[in-house]
Amino acid sequence: MTSIHKIFFVLIFYFLTSNVFSQNPLFSDPLSERIANYDISVTLDTIEHKLVGKEVLHWRNTSTDKITELRFHLYLNGFKNNRSTFMIESGGKHRGFGDKENVWGWCKISSVKILDGEDLTNKIEFIQPDDTNHHDQSVIRVPLSKPLLPKEEIKLEINFISKLPNIFARTGFADDYYLVGQWFPKIGVYESAEKLNTVKGKWNCHQFHLNSEFYADFGVYNVDITLPQKFVVGATGLLEYEKKNEDGTKFLRYHAEDVIDFAWTAYPRFMSKEEVWEHVKVKVLLPPEHFMHANRYLKSAIASLKYLDENVGKYPYPNLTIVDPPFRALGSGGMEYP
């Protein structure tokens, strides 16, 4: 193996199935409480490297508290400028990679309203629950006029625009390669008093930090993606439907169950190869210059699944996809997305 091959990172996506009740025939019941569920439609602008999207969030209050506000992550705002908490803590570098060209990323909510109800857009407030950095805009609160009672569900319609940064901290773009992670307004986790062993529950919705994890509730995701036809796409969930449009774009619909997030990648030069092991379809996406390693990746992944099956338990999803990014996009490697 050459030194170049040694430095390539592997990005892993766990692909899911499209069955309405259970994506995996080995598990007849839902694998989670499905608290936060998203229907998202997004279009990729490859000129401006922007995502124009709309999401409908179905969220359920599983606590015994009356909830008077909702809190959301806007993770991409961690790349908005050099004054965000993430950029201050990282010094503009992450795992040896940095954005030398200063192509910033951000997420802006155009509107948010209760579905068939109150417009909440003017109530949006940036907050900094972890520090006093008023420049950080990675968390928002949205007050509710009517408290959400225990066991009640709320449905929100959110329109947003996300600008992707140059590949940095495992999200963004490099030339015509895209790794789209942490890209949409994402509700935080409300932790009940019972779980916290306190009198009252509270939101666990932290700012985007250098050393942090993406904590979220499990749910069902239906995601529609429109982008130029030349792109080969990999994503959370299984592809349910694909259509080529007359304007040179194509429409893709993905469905995923019992996951905490949705990420996707797109690149015109991806080559793919796959094998099926037991109930799992294992797929690799690689640039042409690395396709010689496809069998090695598949063999390694299947060996890992066998070990998991024998020593931990059944892999709960029917798909596993491994993505080898091109050289200029190495900063997107080393990440495991749902």
Short mmCIF file of C-alpha atoms in Angstrom, two decimals:
data_model
loop_
_atom_site.label_atom_id
_atom_site.label_comp_id
_atom_site.label_asym_id
_atom_site.label_seq_id
_atom_site.Cartn_x
_atom_site.Cartn_y
_atom_site.Cartn_z
CA MET A 1 0.00 0.00 0.00
CA THR A 2 1.30 3.47 -0.86
CA SER A 3 1.49 6.30 1.64
CA ILE A 4 -1.36 8.03 -0.21
CA HIS A 5 -3.63 5.05 0.32
CA LYS A 6 -2.80 4.94 4.02
CA ILE A 7 -4.17 8.41 4.69
CA PHE A 8 -7.60 7.87 3.19
CA PHE A 9 -10.33 7.94 5.77
CA VAL A 10 -13.51 5.95 5.54
CA LEU A 11 -16.90 7.54 6.03
CA ILE A 12 -19.62 5.15 7.05
CA PHE A 13 -23.34 5.58 6.46
CA TYR A 14 -25.82 3.12 7.86
CA PHE A 15 -28.51 2.74 5.24
CA LEU A 16 -32.04 1.80 6.24
CA THR A 17 -34.99 0.11 4.58
CA SER A 18 -38.30 1.45 3.38
CA ASN A 19 -40.88 -0.81 5.03
CA VAL A 20 -43.63 1.24 6.68
CA PHE A 21 -43.74 -0.73 9.92
CA SER A 22 -40.33 -2.31 10.10
CA GLN A 23 -37.39 -1.79 7.83
CA ASN A 24 -35.80 -5.04 8.89
CA PRO A 25 -37.75 -8.32 8.84
CA LEU A 26 -35.74 -9.49 11.87
CA PHE A 27 -37.37 -6.78 13.99
CA SER A 28 -41.18 -6.75 13.72
CA ASP A 29 -41.69 -3.76 16.03
CA PRO A 30 -40.25 -0.23 15.97
CA LEU A 31 -36.80 -0.10 17.50
CA SER A 32 -37.28 3.28 19.20
CA GLU A 33 -39.90 5.64 20.62
CA ARG A 34 -39.79 7.68 17.39
CA ILE A 35 -40.08 11.02 19.20
CA ALA A 36 -38.68 13.31 16.47
CA ASN A 37 -39.87 12.56 12.93
CA TYR A 38 -38.99 14.58 9.83
CA ASP A 39 -40.36 15.01 6.33
CA ILE A 40 -37.74 17.05 4.45
CA SER A 41 -37.57 18.32 0.88
CA VAL A 42 -34.30 19.88 -0.29
CA THR A 43 -32.73 21.16 -3.50
CA LEU A 44 -28.96 21.38 -3.96
CA ASP A 45 -27.65 24.53 -5.65
CA THR A 46 -24.24 23.45 -6.98
CA ILE A 47 -23.28 27.00 -8.00
CA GLU A 48 -23.76 28.63 -4.60
CA HIS A 49 -23.30 25.35 -2.69
CA LYS A 50 -26.58 26.00 -0.92
CA LEU A 51 -29.44 23.81 0.19
CA VAL A 52 -32.94 25.24 -0.10
CA GLY A 53 -35.22 23.14 2.06
CA LYS A 54 -38.49 22.67 3.85
CA GLU A 55 -39.10 20.31 6.74
CA VAL A 56 -42.19 19.21 8.59
CA LEU A 57 -41.24 18.11 12.09
CA HIS A 58 -43.54 15.82 14.08
CA TRP A 59 -42.39 15.99 17.71
CA ARG A 60 -43.97 14.41 20.79
CA ASN A 61 -43.69 15.51 24.42
CA THR A 62 -42.86 12.26 26.22
CA SER A 63 -42.25 13.99 29.57
CA THR A 64 -44.70 14.85 32.35
CA ASP A 65 -43.89 18.57 31.97
CA LYS A 66 -45.73 21.37 30.23
CA ILE A 67 -43.25 22.54 27.62
CA THR A 68 -43.32 26.28 26.94
CA GLU A 69 -40.57 26.49 24.32
CA LEU A 70 -38.77 24.39 21.74
CA ARG A 71 -35.02 24.41 21.16
CA PHE A 72 -33.18 23.64 17.95
CA HIS A 73 -29.63 23.06 16.77
CA LEU A 74 -28.36 25.06 13.78
CA TYR A 75 -25.05 23.23 13.61
CA LEU A 76 -23.85 24.81 10.36
CA ASN A 77 -23.73 28.19 12.10
CA GLY A 78 -20.66 26.87 13.85
CA PHE A 79 -18.94 27.60 10.52
CA LYS A 80 -20.55 31.02 10.05
CA ASN A 81 -17.49 33.06 11.03
CA ASN A 82 -14.43 32.90 13.26
CA ARG A 83 -16.38 34.08 16.31
CA SER A 84 -18.57 31.02 16.84
CA THR A 85 -17.86 28.84 19.85
CA PHE A 86 -16.78 25.96 17.60
CA MET A 87 -14.29 28.09 15.65
CA ILE A 88 -12.87 29.69 18.80
CA GLU A 89 -12.38 26.29 20.45
CA SER A 90 -10.94 24.68 17.32
CA GLY A 91 -8.76 27.58 16.19
CA GLY A 92 -10.05 26.91 12.68
CA LYS A 93 -8.62 23.39 12.55
CA HIS A 94 -10.08 19.95 13.08
CA ARG A 95 -8.07 16.72 12.98
CA GLY A 96 -5.36 18.43 11.01
CA PHE A 97 -7.71 20.00 8.48
CA GLY A 98 -8.74 23.64 8.21
CA ASP A 99 -10.60 25.96 5.87
CA LYS A 100 -7.76 27.97 4.36
CA GLU A 101 -10.09 29.64 1.86
CA ASN A 102 -12.58 30.82 4.50
CA VAL A 103 -15.67 29.66 2.62
CA TRP A 104 -18.11 29.86 5.51
CA GLY A 105 -21.24 27.83 6.12
CA TRP A 106 -24.48 28.72 7.84
CA CYS A 107 -28.13 27.78 8.34
CA LYS A 108 -30.91 30.35 8.20
CA ILE A 109 -34.56 29.70 9.04
CA SER A 110 -36.80 31.64 6.66
CA SER A 111 -40.01 30.75 8.48
CA VAL A 112 -41.34 28.44 11.16
CA LYS A 113 -44.98 27.90 11.99
CA ILE A 114 -47.23 25.38 13.62
CA LEU A 115 -48.73 23.35 10.79
CA ASP A 116 -52.10 24.97 10.02
CA GLY A 117 -51.54 27.27 12.96
CA GLU A 118 -49.49 30.10 14.49
CA ASP A 119 -46.50 31.67 12.73
CA LEU A 120 -43.56 31.50 15.14
CA THR A 121 -40.91 33.08 12.93
CA ASN A 122 -40.66 36.36 14.83
CA LYS A 123 -40.27 34.49 18.12
CA ILE A 124 -36.97 32.86 17.15
CA GLU A 125 -34.18 33.81 19.55
CA PHE A 126 -30.52 32.80 19.44
CA ILE A 127 -29.33 31.59 22.83
CA GLN A 128 -26.00 30.47 24.28
CA PRO A 129 -26.81 27.92 27.01
CA ASP A 130 -23.16 26.91 27.51
CA ASP A 131 -21.13 30.13 27.49
CA THR A 132 -21.35 33.91 27.21
CA ASN A 133 -20.39 34.05 23.53
CA HIS A 134 -23.24 36.11 22.08
CA HIS A 135 -21.74 35.67 18.60
CA ASP A 136 -22.56 31.97 18.63
CA GLN A 137 -25.77 31.17 16.75
CA SER A 138 -25.81 27.37 16.86
CA VAL A 139 -28.85 27.10 19.17
CA ILE A 140 -32.25 28.80 19.04
CA ARG A 141 -35.30 28.84 21.28
CA VAL A 142 -38.85 29.19 19.97
CA PRO A 143 -41.41 30.15 22.66
CA LEU A 144 -44.87 28.62 22.38
CA SER A 145 -48.03 30.65 23.03
CA LYS A 146 -49.79 27.49 24.20
CA PRO A 147 -47.73 25.05 26.29
CA LEU A 148 -47.33 21.55 24.92
CA LEU A 149 -48.88 19.18 27.45
CA PRO A 150 -47.56 15.73 28.36
CA LYS A 151 -48.11 13.19 25.56
CA GLU A 152 -49.14 15.93 23.15
CA GLU A 153 -47.60 16.22 19.69
CA ILE A 154 -46.71 19.31 17.71
CA LYS A 155 -46.18 19.62 13.97
CA LEU A 156 -43.99 22.42 12.66
CA GLU A 157 -43.33 23.56 9.12
CA ILE A 158 -39.84 25.06 8.77
CA ASN A 159 -38.38 26.68 5.65
CA PHE A 160 -34.62 27.06 5.66
CA ILE A 161 -31.53 27.75 3.56
CA SER A 162 -28.21 26.13 4.40
CA LYS A 163 -24.88 27.26 2.97
CA LEU A 164 -22.25 24.52 3.01
CA PRO A 165 -18.67 25.39 3.99
CA ASN A 166 -15.53 24.09 2.37
CA ILE A 167 -15.08 20.56 3.72
CA PHE A 168 -14.36 21.08 7.40
CA ALA A 169 -15.10 18.99 10.48
CA ARG A 170 -16.68 16.31 8.29
CA THR A 171 -19.27 18.33 6.42
CA GLY A 172 -19.35 20.60 3.36
CA PHE A 173 -18.08 20.54 -0.22
CA ALA A 174 -14.82 20.23 -2.14
CA ASP A 175 -15.02 20.91 -5.87
CA ASP A 176 -18.03 18.81 -6.97
CA TYR A 177 -18.00 16.44 -3.98
CA TYR A 178 -20.53 16.98 -1.19
CA LEU A 179 -20.80 15.52 2.28
CA VAL A 180 -24.01 16.95 3.70
CA GLY A 181 -24.09 16.47 7.47
CA GLN A 182 -25.83 18.42 10.26
CA TRP A 183 -27.50 20.50 7.59
CA PHE A 184 -31.10 21.12 8.70
CA PRO A 185 -32.74 22.71 11.76
CA LYS A 186 -32.74 19.84 14.25
CA ILE A 187 -34.75 19.76 17.45
CA GLY A 188 -32.89 19.15 20.70
CA VAL A 189 -33.72 16.52 23.32
CA TYR A 190 -36.08 17.35 26.15
CA GLU A 191 -35.06 15.21 29.11
CA SER A 192 -37.78 14.45 31.62
CA ALA A 193 -37.54 14.97 35.36
CA GLU A 194 -37.73 11.19 35.79
CA LYS A 195 -34.64 10.64 33.65
CA LEU A 196 -32.74 13.47 35.29
CA ASN A 197 -33.93 12.64 38.82
CA THR A 198 -34.92 16.27 39.27
CA VAL A 199 -38.11 18.19 40.01
CA LYS A 200 -38.47 19.41 36.44
CA GLY A 201 -37.09 18.36 33.10
CA LYS A 202 -35.03 20.56 30.77
CA TRP A 203 -33.71 20.83 27.24
CA ASN A 204 -30.44 19.11 26.39
CA CYS A 205 -29.57 21.28 23.40
CA HIS A 206 -25.96 22.40 23.58
CA GLN A 207 -24.05 24.75 21.32
CA PHE A 208 -21.80 23.24 18.66
CA HIS A 209 -18.48 22.58 20.39
CA LEU A 210 -15.15 21.21 19.22
CA ASN A 211 -15.51 18.18 21.48
CA SER A 212 -19.12 17.09 21.35
CA GLU A 213 -21.54 14.51 19.98
CA PHE A 214 -24.75 14.96 18.03
CA TYR A 215 -27.31 13.96 20.64
CA ALA A 216 -30.85 13.52 19.33
CA ASP A 217 -34.04 11.50 19.65
CA PHE A 218 -34.76 8.64 17.28
CA GLY A 219 -37.41 8.96 14.61
CA VAL A 220 -38.55 8.31 11.07
CA TYR A 221 -37.14 10.39 8.19
CA ASN A 222 -38.64 10.89 4.74
CA VAL A 223 -36.25 12.99 2.66
CA ASP A 224 -36.65 14.22 -0.92
CA ILE A 225 -33.49 15.42 -2.68
CA THR A 226 -33.33 17.28 -6.00
CA LEU A 227 -29.92 17.77 -7.65
CA PRO A 228 -28.23 17.53 -11.09
CA GLN A 229 -28.54 14.14 -12.79
CA LYS A 230 -24.77 13.61 -13.04
CA PHE A 231 -24.41 13.06 -9.29
CA VAL A 232 -24.20 9.63 -7.67
CA VAL A 233 -25.82 9.83 -4.24
CA GLY A 234 -25.49 7.91 -0.99
CA ALA A 235 -27.73 8.67 1.96
CA THR A 236 -29.27 7.54 5.20
CA GLY A 237 -32.23 5.32 4.37
CA LEU A 238 -33.08 3.35 1.28
CA LEU A 239 -33.95 4.96 -2.01
CA GLU A 240 -37.70 4.53 -2.57
CA TYR A 241 -38.16 6.48 -5.77
CA GLU A 242 -36.10 8.21 -8.45
CA LYS A 243 -37.20 10.39 -11.34
CA LYS A 244 -35.26 12.33 -13.98
CA ASN A 245 -36.61 15.83 -14.59
CA GLU A 246 -36.66 17.65 -17.92
CA ASP A 247 -34.46 20.46 -16.57
CA GLY A 248 -31.44 18.16 -16.12
CA THR A 249 -32.06 17.45 -12.44
CA LYS A 250 -33.29 14.33 -10.74
CA PHE A 251 -35.59 13.70 -7.79
CA LEU A 252 -34.69 11.13 -5.13
CA ARG A 253 -36.87 9.98 -2.22
CA TYR A 254 -35.33 8.26 0.81
CA HIS A 255 -36.97 6.66 3.84
CA ALA A 256 -35.26 5.79 7.13
CA GLU A 257 -36.61 4.47 10.40
CA ASP A 258 -35.30 4.53 13.96
CA VAL A 259 -32.37 6.86 13.31
CA ILE A 260 -31.22 10.06 15.02
CA ASP A 261 -30.11 11.95 11.92
CA PHE A 262 -30.02 12.05 8.13
CA ALA A 263 -26.83 12.63 6.16
CA TRP A 264 -26.00 12.27 2.47
CA THR A 265 -23.17 12.48 -0.02
CA ALA A 266 -23.08 13.31 -3.74
CA TYR A 267 -20.26 13.08 -6.27
CA PRO A 268 -20.36 12.60 -10.07
CA ARG A 269 -17.32 10.27 -10.11
CA PHE A 270 -18.44 7.76 -7.48
CA MET A 271 -18.15 4.11 -8.49
CA SER A 272 -19.99 1.52 -6.45
CA LYS A 273 -19.88 -2.16 -5.61
CA GLU A 274 -22.00 -4.17 -3.21
CA GLU A 275 -22.49 -7.57 -1.62
CA VAL A 276 -25.22 -9.04 0.54
CA TRP A 277 -24.38 -10.70 3.84
CA GLU A 278 -27.22 -12.28 5.80
CA HIS A 279 -29.85 -9.51 5.97
CA VAL A 280 -27.44 -6.65 5.21
CA LYS A 281 -26.68 -5.09 1.84
CA VAL A 282 -23.10 -3.80 2.07
CA LYS A 283 -22.16 -1.12 -0.44
CA VAL A 284 -19.04 0.93 -1.10
CA LEU A 285 -18.79 4.27 -2.94
CA LEU A 286 -15.31 5.20 -4.17
CA PRO A 287 -13.61 7.54 -6.63
CA PRO A 288 -12.33 5.64 -9.72
CA GLU A 289 -8.69 5.82 -8.61
CA HIS A 290 -9.57 3.83 -5.45
CA PHE A 291 -11.92 1.28 -6.96
CA MET A 292 -9.15 -1.32 -6.75
CA HIS A 293 -9.79 -1.37 -2.98
CA ALA A 294 -13.54 -2.08 -3.23
CA ASN A 295 -13.23 -5.78 -2.38
CA ARG A 296 -10.98 -5.00 0.57
CA TYR A 297 -13.55 -2.57 2.00
CA LEU A 298 -16.38 -5.05 1.52
CA LYS A 299 -14.41 -7.86 3.16
CA SER A 300 -13.56 -5.69 6.18
CA ALA A 301 -17.14 -4.51 6.62
CA ILE A 302 -18.58 -8.02 6.42
CA ALA A 303 -16.02 -9.29 8.93
CA SER A 304 -17.10 -6.54 11.31
CA LEU A 305 -20.77 -7.42 10.87
CA LYS A 306 -20.03 -11.08 11.58
CA TYR A 307 -18.22 -10.17 14.79
CA LEU A 308 -21.11 -7.92 15.82
CA ASP A 309 -23.60 -10.69 15.11
CA GLU A 310 -21.68 -13.26 17.12
CA ASN A 311 -20.67 -11.12 20.10
CA VAL A 312 -23.11 -8.22 20.46
CA GLY A 313 -26.34 -8.78 18.57
CA LYS A 314 -28.01 -8.49 15.20
CA TYR A 315 -27.12 -5.42 13.18
CA PRO A 316 -30.45 -3.58 13.32
CA TYR A 317 -30.49 -2.14 9.80
CA PRO A 318 -30.50 -3.89 6.42
CA ASN A 319 -27.90 -1.65 4.76
CA LEU A 320 -24.38 -0.44 5.37
CA THR A 321 -22.58 1.93 3.02
CA ILE A 322 -18.90 2.88 3.16
CA VAL A 323 -17.77 6.06 1.42
CA ASP A 324 -14.18 6.75 0.42
CA PRO A 325 -13.94 10.51 -0.28
CA PRO A 326 -11.68 11.99 -2.97
CA PHE A 327 -8.32 13.42 -1.95
CA ARG A 328 -9.42 17.07 -1.66
CA ALA A 329 -12.26 16.01 0.63
CA LEU A 330 -10.33 14.05 3.23
CA GLY A 331 -11.70 16.35 5.94
CA SER A 332 -15.06 14.61 5.52
CA GLY A 333 -13.61 11.24 6.49
CA GLY A 334 -13.58 9.36 9.77
CA MET A 335 -17.26 9.99 10.49
CA GLU A 336 -20.06 7.55 11.18
CA TYR A 337 -23.48 8.91 10.24
CA PRO A 338 -26.78 7.05 10.59
#
